[in-house]
PDB file of C-alpha atoms in Angstrom:
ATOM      1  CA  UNK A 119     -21.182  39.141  38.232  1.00 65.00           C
ATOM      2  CA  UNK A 120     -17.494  40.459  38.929  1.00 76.00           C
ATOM      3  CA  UNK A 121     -16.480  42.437  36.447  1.00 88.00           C
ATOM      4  CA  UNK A 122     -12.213  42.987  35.332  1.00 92.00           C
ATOM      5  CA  UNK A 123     -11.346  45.513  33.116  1.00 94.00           C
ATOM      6  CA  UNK A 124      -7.711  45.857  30.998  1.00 96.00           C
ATOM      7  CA  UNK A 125      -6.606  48.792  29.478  1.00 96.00           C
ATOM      8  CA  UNK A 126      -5.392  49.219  26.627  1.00 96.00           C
ATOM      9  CA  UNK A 127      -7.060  46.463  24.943  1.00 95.00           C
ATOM     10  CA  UNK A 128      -4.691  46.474  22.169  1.00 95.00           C
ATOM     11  CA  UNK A 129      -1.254  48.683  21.542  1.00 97.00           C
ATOM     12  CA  UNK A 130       1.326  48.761  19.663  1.00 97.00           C
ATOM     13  CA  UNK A 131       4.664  49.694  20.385  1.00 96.00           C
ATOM     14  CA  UNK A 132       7.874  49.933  18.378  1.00 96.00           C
ATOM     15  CA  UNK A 133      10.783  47.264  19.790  1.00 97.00           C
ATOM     16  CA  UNK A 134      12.851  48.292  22.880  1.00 97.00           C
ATOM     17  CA  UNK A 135      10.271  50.300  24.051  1.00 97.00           C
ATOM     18  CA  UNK A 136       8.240  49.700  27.139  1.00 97.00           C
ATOM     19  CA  UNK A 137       4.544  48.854  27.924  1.00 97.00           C
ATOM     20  CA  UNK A 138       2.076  48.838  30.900  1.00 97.00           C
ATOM     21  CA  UNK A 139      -1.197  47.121  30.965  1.00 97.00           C
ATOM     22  CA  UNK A 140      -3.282  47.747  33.480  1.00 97.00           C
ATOM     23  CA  UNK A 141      -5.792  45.114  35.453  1.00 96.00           C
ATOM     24  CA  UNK A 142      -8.585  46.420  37.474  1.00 95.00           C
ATOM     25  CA  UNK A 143     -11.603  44.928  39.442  1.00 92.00           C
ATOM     26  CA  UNK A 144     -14.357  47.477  39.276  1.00 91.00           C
ATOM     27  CA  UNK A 145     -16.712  45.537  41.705  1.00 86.00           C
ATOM     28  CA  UNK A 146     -14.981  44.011  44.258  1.00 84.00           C
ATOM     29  CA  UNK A 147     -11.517  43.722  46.016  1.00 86.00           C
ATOM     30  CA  UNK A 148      -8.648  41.293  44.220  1.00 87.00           C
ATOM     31  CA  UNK A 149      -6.587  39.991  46.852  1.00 84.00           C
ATOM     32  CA  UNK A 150      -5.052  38.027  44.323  1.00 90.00           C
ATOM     33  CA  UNK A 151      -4.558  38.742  40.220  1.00 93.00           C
ATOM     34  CA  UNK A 152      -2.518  36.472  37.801  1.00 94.00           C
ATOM     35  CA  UNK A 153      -1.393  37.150  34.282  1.00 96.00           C
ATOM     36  CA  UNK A 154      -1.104  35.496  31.873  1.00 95.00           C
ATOM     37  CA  UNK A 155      -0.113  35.601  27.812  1.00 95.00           C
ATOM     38  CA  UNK A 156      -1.864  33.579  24.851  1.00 93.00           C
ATOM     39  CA  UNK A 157       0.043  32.727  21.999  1.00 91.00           C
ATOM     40  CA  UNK A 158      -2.544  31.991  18.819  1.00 87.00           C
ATOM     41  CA  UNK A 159      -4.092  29.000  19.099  1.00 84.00           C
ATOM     42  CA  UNK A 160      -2.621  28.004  22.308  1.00 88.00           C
ATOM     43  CA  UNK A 161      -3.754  27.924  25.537  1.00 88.00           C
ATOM     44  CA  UNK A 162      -3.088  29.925  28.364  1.00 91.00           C
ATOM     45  CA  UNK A 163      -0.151  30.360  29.950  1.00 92.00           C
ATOM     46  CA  UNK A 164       0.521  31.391  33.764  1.00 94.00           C
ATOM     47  CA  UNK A 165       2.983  34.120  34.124  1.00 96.00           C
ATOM     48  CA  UNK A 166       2.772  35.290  37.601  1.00 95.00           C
ATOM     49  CA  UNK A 167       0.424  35.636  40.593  1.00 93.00           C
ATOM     50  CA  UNK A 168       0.554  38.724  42.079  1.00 91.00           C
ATOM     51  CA  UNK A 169      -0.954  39.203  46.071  1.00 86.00           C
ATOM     52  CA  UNK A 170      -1.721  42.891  47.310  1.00 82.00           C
ATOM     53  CA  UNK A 171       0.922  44.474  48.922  1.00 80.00           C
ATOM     54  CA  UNK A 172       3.806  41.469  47.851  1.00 83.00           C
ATOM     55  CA  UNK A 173       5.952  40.492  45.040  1.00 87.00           C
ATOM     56  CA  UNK A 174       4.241  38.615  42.593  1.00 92.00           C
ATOM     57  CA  UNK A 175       5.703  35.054  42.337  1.00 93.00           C
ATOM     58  CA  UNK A 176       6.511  34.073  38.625  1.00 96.00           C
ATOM     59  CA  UNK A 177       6.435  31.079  36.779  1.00 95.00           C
ATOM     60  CA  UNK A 178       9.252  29.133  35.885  1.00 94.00           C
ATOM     61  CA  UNK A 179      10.758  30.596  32.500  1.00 94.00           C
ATOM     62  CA  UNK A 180       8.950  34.129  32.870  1.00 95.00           C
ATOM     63  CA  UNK A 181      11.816  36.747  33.477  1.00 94.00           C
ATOM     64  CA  UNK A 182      11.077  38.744  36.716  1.00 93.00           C
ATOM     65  CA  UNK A 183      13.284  41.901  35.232  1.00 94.00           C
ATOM     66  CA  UNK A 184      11.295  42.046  31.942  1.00 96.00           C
ATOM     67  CA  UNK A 185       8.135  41.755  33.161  1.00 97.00           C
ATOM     68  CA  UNK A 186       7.397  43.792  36.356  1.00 96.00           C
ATOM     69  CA  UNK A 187       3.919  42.801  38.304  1.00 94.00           C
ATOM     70  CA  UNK A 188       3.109  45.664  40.658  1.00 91.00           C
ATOM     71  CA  UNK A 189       0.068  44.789  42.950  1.00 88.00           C
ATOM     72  CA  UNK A 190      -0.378  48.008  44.472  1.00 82.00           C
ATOM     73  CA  UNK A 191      -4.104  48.529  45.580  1.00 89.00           C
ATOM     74  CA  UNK A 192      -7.212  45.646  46.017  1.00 89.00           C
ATOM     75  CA  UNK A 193      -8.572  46.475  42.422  1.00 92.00           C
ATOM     76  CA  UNK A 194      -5.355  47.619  40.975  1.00 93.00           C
ATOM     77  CA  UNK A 195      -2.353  45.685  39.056  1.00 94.00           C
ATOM     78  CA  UNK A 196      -0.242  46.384  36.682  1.00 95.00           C
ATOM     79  CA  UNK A 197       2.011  44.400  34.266  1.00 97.00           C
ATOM     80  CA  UNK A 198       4.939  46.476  32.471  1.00 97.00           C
ATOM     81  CA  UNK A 199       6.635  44.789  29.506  1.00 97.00           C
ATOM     82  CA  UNK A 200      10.172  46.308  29.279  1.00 97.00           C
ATOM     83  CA  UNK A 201      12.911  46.724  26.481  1.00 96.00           C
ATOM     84  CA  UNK A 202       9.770  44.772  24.349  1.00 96.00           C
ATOM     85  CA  UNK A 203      10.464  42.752  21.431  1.00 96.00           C
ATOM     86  CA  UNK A 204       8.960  41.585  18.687  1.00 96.00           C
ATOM     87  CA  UNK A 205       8.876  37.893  20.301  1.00 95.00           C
ATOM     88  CA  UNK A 206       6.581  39.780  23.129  1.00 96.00           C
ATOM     89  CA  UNK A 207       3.812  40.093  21.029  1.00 96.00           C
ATOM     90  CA  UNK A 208       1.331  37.811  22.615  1.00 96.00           C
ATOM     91  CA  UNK A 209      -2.372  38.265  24.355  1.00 95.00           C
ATOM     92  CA  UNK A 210      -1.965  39.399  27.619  1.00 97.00           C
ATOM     93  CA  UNK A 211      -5.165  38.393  30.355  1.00 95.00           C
ATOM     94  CA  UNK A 212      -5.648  38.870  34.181  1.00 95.00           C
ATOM     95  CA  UNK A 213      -7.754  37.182  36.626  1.00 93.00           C
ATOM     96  CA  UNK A 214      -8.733  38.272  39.811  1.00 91.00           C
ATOM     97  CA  UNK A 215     -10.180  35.979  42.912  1.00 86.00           C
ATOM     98  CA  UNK A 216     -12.201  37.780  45.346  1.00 76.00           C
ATOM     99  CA  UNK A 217     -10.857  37.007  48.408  1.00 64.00           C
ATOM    100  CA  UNK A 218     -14.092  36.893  50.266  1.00 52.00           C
ATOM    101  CA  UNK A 219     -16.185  35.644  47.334  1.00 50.00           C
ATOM    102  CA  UNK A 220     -14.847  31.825  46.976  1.00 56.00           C
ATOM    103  CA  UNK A 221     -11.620  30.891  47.184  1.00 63.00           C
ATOM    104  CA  UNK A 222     -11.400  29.523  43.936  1.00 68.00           C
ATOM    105  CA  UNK A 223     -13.642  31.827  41.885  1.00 79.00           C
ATOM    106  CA  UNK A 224     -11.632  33.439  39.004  1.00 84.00           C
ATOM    107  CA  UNK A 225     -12.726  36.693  37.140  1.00 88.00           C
ATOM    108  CA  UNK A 226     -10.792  37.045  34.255  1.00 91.00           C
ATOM    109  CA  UNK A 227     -10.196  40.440  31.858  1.00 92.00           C
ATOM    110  CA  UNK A 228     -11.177  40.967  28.141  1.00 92.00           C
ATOM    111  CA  UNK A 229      -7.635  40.938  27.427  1.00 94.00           C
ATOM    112  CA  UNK A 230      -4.669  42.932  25.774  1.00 96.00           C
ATOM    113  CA  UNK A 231      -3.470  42.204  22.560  1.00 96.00           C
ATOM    114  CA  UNK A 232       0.176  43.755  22.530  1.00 97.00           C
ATOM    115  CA  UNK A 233       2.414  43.849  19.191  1.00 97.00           C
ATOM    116  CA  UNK A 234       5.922  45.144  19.359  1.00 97.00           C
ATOM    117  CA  UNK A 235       6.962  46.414  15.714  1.00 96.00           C
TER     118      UNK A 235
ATOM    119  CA  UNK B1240       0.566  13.507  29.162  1.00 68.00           C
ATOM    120  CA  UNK B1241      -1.348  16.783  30.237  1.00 82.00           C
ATOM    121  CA  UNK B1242      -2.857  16.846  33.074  1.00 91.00           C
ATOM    122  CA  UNK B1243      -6.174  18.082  31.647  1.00 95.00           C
ATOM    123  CA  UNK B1244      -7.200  17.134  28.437  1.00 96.00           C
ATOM    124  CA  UNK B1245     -10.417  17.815  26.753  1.00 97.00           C
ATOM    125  CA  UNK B1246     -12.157  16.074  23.917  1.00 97.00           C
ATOM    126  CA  UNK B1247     -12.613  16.651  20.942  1.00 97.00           C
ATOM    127  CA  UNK B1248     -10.021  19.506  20.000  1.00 96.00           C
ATOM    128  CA  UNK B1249     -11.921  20.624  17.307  1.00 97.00           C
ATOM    129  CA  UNK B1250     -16.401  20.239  16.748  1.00 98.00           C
ATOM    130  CA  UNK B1251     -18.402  21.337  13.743  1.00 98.00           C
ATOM    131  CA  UNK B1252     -22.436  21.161  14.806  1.00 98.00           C
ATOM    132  CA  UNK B1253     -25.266  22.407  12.978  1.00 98.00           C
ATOM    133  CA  UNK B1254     -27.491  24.833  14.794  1.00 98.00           C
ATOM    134  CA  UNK B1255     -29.995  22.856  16.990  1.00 98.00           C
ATOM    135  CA  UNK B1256     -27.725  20.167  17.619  1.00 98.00           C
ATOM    136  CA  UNK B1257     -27.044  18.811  21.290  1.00 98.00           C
ATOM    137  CA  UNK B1258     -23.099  19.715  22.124  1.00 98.00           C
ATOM    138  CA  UNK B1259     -20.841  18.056  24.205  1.00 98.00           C
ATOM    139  CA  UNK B1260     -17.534  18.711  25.208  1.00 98.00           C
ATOM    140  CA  UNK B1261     -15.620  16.304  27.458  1.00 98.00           C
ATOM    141  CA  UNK B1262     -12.756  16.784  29.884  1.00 98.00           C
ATOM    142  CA  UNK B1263     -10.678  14.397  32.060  1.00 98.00           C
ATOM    143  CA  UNK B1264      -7.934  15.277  34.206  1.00 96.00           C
ATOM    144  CA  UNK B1265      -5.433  13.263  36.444  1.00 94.00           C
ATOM    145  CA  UNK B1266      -5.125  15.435  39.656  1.00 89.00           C
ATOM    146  CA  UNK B1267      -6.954  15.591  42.638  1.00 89.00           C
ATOM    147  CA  UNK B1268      -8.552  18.971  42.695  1.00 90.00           C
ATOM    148  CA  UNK B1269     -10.263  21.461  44.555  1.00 88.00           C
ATOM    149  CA  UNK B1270     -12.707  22.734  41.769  1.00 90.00           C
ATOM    150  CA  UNK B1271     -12.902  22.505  38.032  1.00 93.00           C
ATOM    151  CA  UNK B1272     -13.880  25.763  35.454  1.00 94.00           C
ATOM    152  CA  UNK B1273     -15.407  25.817  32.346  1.00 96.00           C
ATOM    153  CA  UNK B1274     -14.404  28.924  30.217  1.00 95.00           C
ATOM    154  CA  UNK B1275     -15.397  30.387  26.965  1.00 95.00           C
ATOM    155  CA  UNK B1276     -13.186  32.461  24.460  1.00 94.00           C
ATOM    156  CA  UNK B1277     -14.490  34.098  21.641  1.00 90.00           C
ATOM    157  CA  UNK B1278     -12.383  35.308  18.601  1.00 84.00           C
ATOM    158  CA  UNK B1279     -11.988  38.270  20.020  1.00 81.00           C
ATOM    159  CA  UNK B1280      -9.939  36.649  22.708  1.00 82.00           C
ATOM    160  CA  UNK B1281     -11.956  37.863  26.065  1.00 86.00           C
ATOM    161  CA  UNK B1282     -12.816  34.807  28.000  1.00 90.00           C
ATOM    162  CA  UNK B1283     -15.811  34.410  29.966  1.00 90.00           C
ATOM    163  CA  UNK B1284     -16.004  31.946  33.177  1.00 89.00           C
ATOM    164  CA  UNK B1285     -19.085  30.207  32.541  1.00 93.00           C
ATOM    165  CA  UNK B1286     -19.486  27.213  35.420  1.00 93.00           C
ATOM    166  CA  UNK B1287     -17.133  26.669  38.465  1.00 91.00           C
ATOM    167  CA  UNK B1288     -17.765  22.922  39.841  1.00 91.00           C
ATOM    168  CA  UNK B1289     -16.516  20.738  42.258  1.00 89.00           C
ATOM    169  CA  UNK B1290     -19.633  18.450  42.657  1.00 91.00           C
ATOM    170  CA  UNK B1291     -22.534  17.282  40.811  1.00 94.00           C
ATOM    171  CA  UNK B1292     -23.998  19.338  38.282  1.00 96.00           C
ATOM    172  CA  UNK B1293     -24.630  23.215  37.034  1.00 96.00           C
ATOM    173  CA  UNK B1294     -27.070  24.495  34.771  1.00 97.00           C
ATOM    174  CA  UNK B1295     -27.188  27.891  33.158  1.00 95.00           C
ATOM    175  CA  UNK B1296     -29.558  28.522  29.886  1.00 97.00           C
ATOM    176  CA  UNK B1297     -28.766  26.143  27.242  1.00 98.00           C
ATOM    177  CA  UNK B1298     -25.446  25.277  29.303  1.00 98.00           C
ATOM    178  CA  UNK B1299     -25.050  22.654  31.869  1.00 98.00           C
ATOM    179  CA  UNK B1300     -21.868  21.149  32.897  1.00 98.00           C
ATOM    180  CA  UNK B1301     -21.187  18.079  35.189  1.00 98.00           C
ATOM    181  CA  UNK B1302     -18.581  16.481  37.020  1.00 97.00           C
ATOM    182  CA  UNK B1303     -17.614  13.080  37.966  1.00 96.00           C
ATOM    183  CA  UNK B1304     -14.829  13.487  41.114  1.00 94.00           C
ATOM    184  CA  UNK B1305     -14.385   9.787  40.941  1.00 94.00           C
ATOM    185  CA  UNK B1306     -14.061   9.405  37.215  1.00 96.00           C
ATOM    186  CA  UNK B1307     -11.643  12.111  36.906  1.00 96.00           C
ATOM    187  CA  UNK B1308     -14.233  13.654  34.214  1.00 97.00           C
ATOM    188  CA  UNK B1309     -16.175  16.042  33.409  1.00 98.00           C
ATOM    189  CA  UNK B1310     -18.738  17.321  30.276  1.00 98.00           C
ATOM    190  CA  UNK B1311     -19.715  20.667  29.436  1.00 98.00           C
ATOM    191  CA  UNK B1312     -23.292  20.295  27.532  1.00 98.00           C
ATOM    192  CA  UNK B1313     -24.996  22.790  25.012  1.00 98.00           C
ATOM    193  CA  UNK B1314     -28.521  22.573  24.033  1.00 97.00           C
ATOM    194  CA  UNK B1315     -29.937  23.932  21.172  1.00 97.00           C
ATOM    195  CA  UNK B1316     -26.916  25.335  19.572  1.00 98.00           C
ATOM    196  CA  UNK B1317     -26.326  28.712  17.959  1.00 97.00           C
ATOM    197  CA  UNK B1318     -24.085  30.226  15.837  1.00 97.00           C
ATOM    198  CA  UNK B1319     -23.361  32.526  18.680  1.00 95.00           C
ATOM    199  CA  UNK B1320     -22.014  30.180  20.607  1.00 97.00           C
ATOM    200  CA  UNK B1321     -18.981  29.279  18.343  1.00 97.00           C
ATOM    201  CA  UNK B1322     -15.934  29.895  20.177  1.00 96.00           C
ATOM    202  CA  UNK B1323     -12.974  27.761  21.851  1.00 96.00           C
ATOM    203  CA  UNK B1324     -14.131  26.633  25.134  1.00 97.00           C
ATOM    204  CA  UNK B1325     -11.074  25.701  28.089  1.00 96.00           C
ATOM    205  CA  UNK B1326     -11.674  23.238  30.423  1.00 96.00           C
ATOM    206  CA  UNK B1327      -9.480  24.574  33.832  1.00 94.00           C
ATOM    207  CA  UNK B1328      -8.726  22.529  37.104  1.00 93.00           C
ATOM    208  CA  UNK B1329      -7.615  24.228  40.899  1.00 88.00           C
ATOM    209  CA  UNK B1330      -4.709  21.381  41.763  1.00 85.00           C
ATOM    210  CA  UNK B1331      -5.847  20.303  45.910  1.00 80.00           C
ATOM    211  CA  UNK B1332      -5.456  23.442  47.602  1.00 74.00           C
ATOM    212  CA  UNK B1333      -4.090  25.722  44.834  1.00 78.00           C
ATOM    213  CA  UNK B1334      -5.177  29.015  43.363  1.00 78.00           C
ATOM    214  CA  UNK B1335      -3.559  28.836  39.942  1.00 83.00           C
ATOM    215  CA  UNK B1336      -5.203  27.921  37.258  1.00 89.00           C
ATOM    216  CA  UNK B1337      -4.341  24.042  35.121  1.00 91.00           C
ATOM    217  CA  UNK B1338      -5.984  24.119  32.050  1.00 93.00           C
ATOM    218  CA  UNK B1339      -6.966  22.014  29.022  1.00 94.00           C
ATOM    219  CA  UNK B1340      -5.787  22.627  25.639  1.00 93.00           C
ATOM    220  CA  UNK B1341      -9.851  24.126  24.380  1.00 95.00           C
ATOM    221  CA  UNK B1342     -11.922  23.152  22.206  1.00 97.00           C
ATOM    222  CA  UNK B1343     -12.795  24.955  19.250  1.00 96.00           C
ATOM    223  CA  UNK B1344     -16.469  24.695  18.722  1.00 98.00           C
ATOM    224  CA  UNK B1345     -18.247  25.945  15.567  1.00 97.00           C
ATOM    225  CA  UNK B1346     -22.145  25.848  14.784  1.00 98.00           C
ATOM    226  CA  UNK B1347     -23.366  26.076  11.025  1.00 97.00           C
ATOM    227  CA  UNK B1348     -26.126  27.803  10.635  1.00 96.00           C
TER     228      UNK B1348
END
């Protein structure tokens, strides 16, 4: 099957500081990725959906400036966390949907577990 | 209300016993997803519906498009397959993602 990959899969980073976590789809092209964070014991939450080549569009509540989506390539995005806080700390995942593979297929990553000290 | 809720929120099985998990939902959608999350947090998508039934090893998950409703079965359980597992709905023509609050499933050895 498709396979996502996230790196790191865990940092930590002291507060004010910024972060970048990677999402990459080693086996096929993404036209689309989304992010999302996971508080503990919650569910997932939507934070963006990113299309190659476009903004990202965010979800309603998720601060644009503090959490740039760059969609640069078909198996590349990357979330960056700036001026991080402690309330930041969360699970970050990405999907990807192959464009040509089902419309509604979703591929997700293993996950990155950021904590901001 | 949400618009996808599963039942129950929380099941404690002893190995061997048949699972099921249940999930309704209240939009019209384009296709429903089963996913499993382990403690480690990665999630795996394990069925992607929007008719009839799937089967995959000891898994098999159905759908009801009238009902609103669908089950996610598990024979045979294992401890190994303890872990929260998120019912997720496509919304009529949309790409992101609606999903279901998980259940946390545990098998006893």
């Amino acid at each position: 099957g498709a396979v996502v990959s996230q790196h790191p899969s865990w940092v930590i980073c002291k507060s004010g500081t910024s972060v970048k976590i990677e999402c990459r789809s080693l086996d096929f092209q993404a036209t689309t990725m989304f992010w999302y964070r996971q508080f503990p014991k919650q569910s997932l939450m939507l934070m963006a959906t990113s299309n190659e080549g476009s903004k990202a569009t965010y979800e309603q509540g998720v601060e644009k400036d503090k959490f740039l989506i760059n969609h640069a390539s078909l198996t590349l995005s990357t979330l960056t966390v700036t001026s991080a806080h402690p309330e930041d700390s969360s699970f970050y995942i990405c999907s990807a949907r192959a464009g040509l593979a089902g419309l509604y297929e979703q591929y997700f990553g293993p996950g990155t577990r950021l904590t901001v000290t | 209300k949400n618009e996808v809720e599963q039942s129950p929120q929380n099941l404690t099985a002893q190995e061997g016993e048949f699972i099921t998990i249940n999930c309704s939902y209240s939009v019209g959608i384009s296709a429903l997803h089963w996913l499993q999350q382990h403690p480690g947090g990665g999630i795996v998508s394990l069925f992607m519906l929007s008719s009839g039934k799937k089967k995959h090893g000891r898994l098999i998950a159905t759908i009801n498009i009238q009902e609103k409703h669908s089950s996610l079965h598990i024979t045979a359980s294992h401890p190994r397959d303890s872990a929260v597992y998120i019912c997720a709905v496509n919304s009529m023509g949309a790409q992101k993602l609606v999903f279901g609050q998980g259940t946390r499933l545990t098998i006893n050895p």
